[in-house]
Amino acid sequence: MSFSADSSTRTATRSGWADRAFGFAGGAAAFLTAGLFGWIVWDLIRLGWPHLSWSFFTGEVEDAGRQGGVGPLLISSVLILVCCLVPAVPLGVGCALWLSECVRRGSLTARLVTGGVDLLASVPSIVFGLFGMVFFCQKLGMGFSILSGGLTLAGMILPILVRTTLTALESLPADLRPAAAALGLTRTTSIVRILLPAAMPGIVVGVTLGIGRALSETAALLFTSGYSVRWPESIHDSGRALSVHIYDLALNVANGGPMASSTALVLLALILIINAAAVMLSERWMRRRYHPEA
Amino acid sequence: MTSSKSTTLSRSLDRVFRGVLGLLAAVSGGMVLLIVSYLVTGAWPAIEAGRLAAFFTDERWQPGSARDPQFGVVSMLVGSLLVTLLAVGLATPVGVASAVFHRFYAPPVLERWNRRMLELLIGVPAVVFGFWGLMTVVPLIVRLAPETPGQSLLAGGIVLALMILPIVTLTTQAALQAVPRAQLLAAAGLGLGRARTIWAVALPAARGGIGAGVLLSLARAIGETMAVVLVCGNIPQIPDSLFDPIRPVTSTIALEMGYATASHKALLFCAGLVLVLFTAVFVGWHSFRRQMADTGTGGA
Amino acid sequence: MNSVNDSTETESIARLSVTSLTVRYGDLVAVRDVTLAFPDGRITALVGPSGCGKSSFLHSLNRLTDLIPGCRVTGGIRLFDGTDIAHPRADVLALRRRIGIVFQRPNPFPQSIRRNFEIPLREHGWHRRDIPDKMETVLRQVGLWKEVSDRLHKSAVALSGGQQQRLCLARALALDPEVILFDEPCSALDPIASGVVEDLIHSLRDRLTVAIVTHNLAQARRIADHVAVFWHRDGAGQLIESGPAGRVLAAPSDPDAMSYLGGMRG
Ligand SMILES: Nc1ncnc2c1ncn2[C@@H]1O[C@H](COP(=O)(O)OP(=O)(O)O)[C@@H](O)[C@H]1O
Ligand SMILES: [Mg+2]
């Protein structure tokens, strides 16, 4: 999707009221989109900025969140993220490798796996929450814990990882595989030493997108990682993520608005930075592929 | 230098490695089955007790009531559908118009930056949208219709529409990009104006892609929790107007799971199961079509 | 490890011999019923118009056709020591070490120059400390050592097309193959780089058995000892003429070969 629009269509014959009406409506829609999102960001900055300070990032939650900071929640969020990525990355990358290197495209097994992953992507996050609660918390006895929350999120970001890795593998030069085979390399060597390093930039983009998704998730964590605002001592403790904090302040805490705004501002900034990194990485990678001198 | 022993070793290693990859793939592909099976397990007490009928025949939802427990879920399903349709109805025209503008009217720089902005916005957390709706959209609605609580179907629709707007716009933009250049050149060669080229050539050619994008955002919207739970008012009823509060299925699960016990809990799992079926139908169909396209005629 | 050089005087020894080889892609017969021997230490050129199955034939010789779903190879391929290449349970990895190949488009791995040697050599059991010497030897053989010795840690895809192709040749040579296959190795290169690679291939004569697909009849005349002409006939690629280069190029007996090679005279 990186090719730029064909410029000849932009200068196509422009005539009549219909053309002007189209242009006006489209321009209005584009302006509306940008304006609305500008509004959201501006509101969050306006309401949230005044409470931001160093102690907001390090302090404990006080008075149900009306006072204090979000220190423990930052730690919990990071731990949840780690518990999510540790299983999700090998699963997603391994699945994509299998789909692209070990089975024929379009074979029954490949279709079943692809279909399963696509369906997984369609499962609503609140349903992931239900599943995580019965499976990880109760069946596997992990209780309301950072570990349960992270594992639940792992399932959620798995499709993103599979998709991006698969795309990266499919866009590698086609003659890499014959080159490896012609030297008598085993499939393992070819995958581990040649294809995986070559696809790494794409995988990094996928992981970055997955991190963004995991950080922004709320519903799947409500009944898995819980609400505790204490400093987590291990991944078996319950820990509240930043996103859950916003939800809790907005829904359950009278006058929680200002602090919720600050938290939302922090979360939004984090996610925008991460996604911007993903966009930049993927753009640079696309450029590199067409001009390999770099 | 190459003993046959080392080759046999590396060959069996090869087999092990591929087995591991196959296992990872099986886990990834089968996870959705695990999820559905645990949903069914959770919902089983309700299914076994024959409560599913009550799901659709009971009028109200008051599962906690000791004297007259009622399990009617219809009002919430209707709420989910209405808020989703409203959101898609609001977002689609805006998204398509904006994509057309960026593809055919705006300078390429603007298009590029707009795409970057939208790619960033896709990642904005739902809870942030919900919270902003509560802080800004709800008071605006109260000002517009002073008799109402503000938390309403309309508020939910607007917030959800905002959330799916980047998806609709980006998929439409991609679909418009994919219209073969030759078709646009042909239109130009026939002396068609820009408006007619868009209306009669580009949009029809991109129809499939746009439809897929709308479908995906529909699935996304109906399963969304955080954007609606904060702004819809959460009263399980079939609304009479845009300004009435509603309570989507997802909100019910989020609000009640924390304290639900026994049969109430099982019913919430049933609700989850219904949600999955809904979205699976959308997305499964889409995935099936894409795989058909992938493995079909190839070539072009 | 191989003492090929002593036996080159005996023209009749075939290092690699193919009998009744047929390559199919599904229902399409790419090349049918080819019987051909590759004399030891000599260069055999495979010529013919596009699409008559030369690449398919060449790729079946070290079982690269295994990689293509739906591709089926029947017939016999044997190395002179009796190794049955076409056998379904043949040790494909080991035989690909013995029969190397260089493709039309240079295909170095997108990693450092050094890694391009380390990966295959480690795979085939070389010790890590022997690798630098081996790499230097083959890079010198292809005349690349002076050009890249100070940038072995740099990416191989940053080299020019001609350098990349020589790197791929060096990489194939590093595994000490007995036979080396070339599939139009010069056709993606500019004339100067093409000349360099051609000279290198010529220099392999006597030490290795070479099979080269080429569209350039002048090139075939310059370097080949033997020529095999392929032609598309009766819905499939076929071998229509083969023999010593001098005779085949000057006076082919097959009328199609005559018209195709006609460009050689005059
Ligand atoms: N991977 C493949 N799948 C199907 N058909 C193929 C494949 N590779 C080659 N062919 C077909 O086999 C025939 C011979 O091709 P090829 O061996 O490449 O000929 P040459 O190298 O002489 O030009 C052609 O008709 C070609 O279309
Ligand atoms: Mg060829």
mmCIF file of C-alpha atoms in Angstrom, chain A residues 104 173 175-187 189-190 193-195 197-198 292-294, chain C residues 62 64 67 69 93 96 99 101 103 105-111 115 119-120 123-124 157 171-172 175:
data_model
loop_
_atom_site.group_PDB
_atom_site.id
_atom_site.type_symbol
_atom_site.label_atom_id
_atom_site.label_comp_id
_atom_site.label_asym_id
_atom_site.label_seq_id
_atom_site.Cartn_x
_atom_site.Cartn_y
_atom_site.Cartn_z
ATOM 1 C CA ARG A 104 1.599 -25.630 0.544
ATOM 2 C CA PRO A 173 12.840 -12.237 -2.732
ATOM 3 C CA ASP A 175 15.051 -16.763 -5.157
ATOM 4 C CA LEU A 176 16.254 -16.880 -1.548
ATOM 5 C CA ARG A 177 14.719 -20.309 -1.043
ATOM 6 C CA PRO A 178 16.259 -21.957 -4.145
ATOM 7 C CA ALA A 179 19.568 -20.320 -3.223
ATOM 8 C CA ALA A 180 19.482 -21.991 0.170
ATOM 9 C CA ALA A 181 18.320 -25.331 -1.204
ATOM 10 C CA ALA A 182 20.975 -25.315 -3.928
ATOM 11 C CA LEU A 183 23.681 -25.134 -1.269
ATOM 12 C CA GLY A 184 22.265 -28.211 0.392
ATOM 13 C CA LEU A 185 21.030 -26.354 3.470
ATOM 14 C CA THR A 186 18.407 -28.044 5.612
ATOM 15 C CA ARG A 187 15.021 -26.401 5.954
ATOM 16 C CA THR A 189 19.140 -23.689 8.534
ATOM 17 C CA SER A 190 17.394 -21.963 5.689
ATOM 18 C CA ARG A 193 19.772 -18.390 9.365
ATOM 19 C CA ILE A 194 18.392 -16.834 6.199
ATOM 20 C CA LEU A 195 14.642 -16.263 6.042
ATOM 21 C CA PRO A 197 16.865 -12.558 9.656
ATOM 22 C CA ALA A 198 15.630 -11.251 6.313
ATOM 23 C CA PRO A 292 19.033 -2.236 -0.838
ATOM 24 C CA GLU A 293 22.203 -0.115 -0.880
ATOM 25 C CA ALA A 294 21.369 1.481 2.478
ATOM 26 C CA ASN C 62 20.426 -31.599 -8.283
ATOM 27 C CA LEU C 64 15.887 -28.478 -7.087
ATOM 28 C CA LEU C 67 10.908 -27.580 -4.325
ATOM 29 C CA PRO C 69 4.840 -28.406 -5.947
ATOM 30 C CA LEU C 93 21.390 -32.299 0.889
ATOM 31 C CA ARG C 96 23.465 -30.738 -3.638
ATOM 32 C CA ILE C 99 26.437 -30.697 -7.547
ATOM 33 C CA ILE C 101 24.372 -24.427 -9.150
ATOM 34 C CA PHE C 103 21.365 -19.078 -11.217
ATOM 35 C CA ARG C 105 19.885 -13.732 -11.252
ATOM 36 C CA PRO C 106 22.555 -13.410 -8.571
ATOM 37 C CA ASN C 107 20.993 -14.478 -5.279
ATOM 38 C CA PRO C 108 23.303 -13.782 -2.355
ATOM 39 C CA PHE C 109 21.694 -13.996 1.065
ATOM 40 C CA PRO C 110 20.853 -10.487 2.301
ATOM 41 C CA GLN C 111 23.526 -10.701 4.983
ATOM 42 C CA ARG C 115 27.886 -15.004 6.485
ATOM 43 C CA ILE C 119 26.095 -20.557 6.643
ATOM 44 C CA PRO C 120 26.621 -23.262 3.963
ATOM 45 C CA GLU C 123 25.930 -26.709 7.501
ATOM 46 C CA HIS C 124 28.194 -29.168 5.731
ATOM 47 C CA VAL C 157 23.469 -7.282 -1.666
ATOM 48 C CA ARG C 171 29.868 -19.663 -2.583
ATOM 49 C CA ALA C 172 29.079 -22.689 -4.725
ATOM 50 C CA LEU C 175 31.570 -26.582 -0.962
#
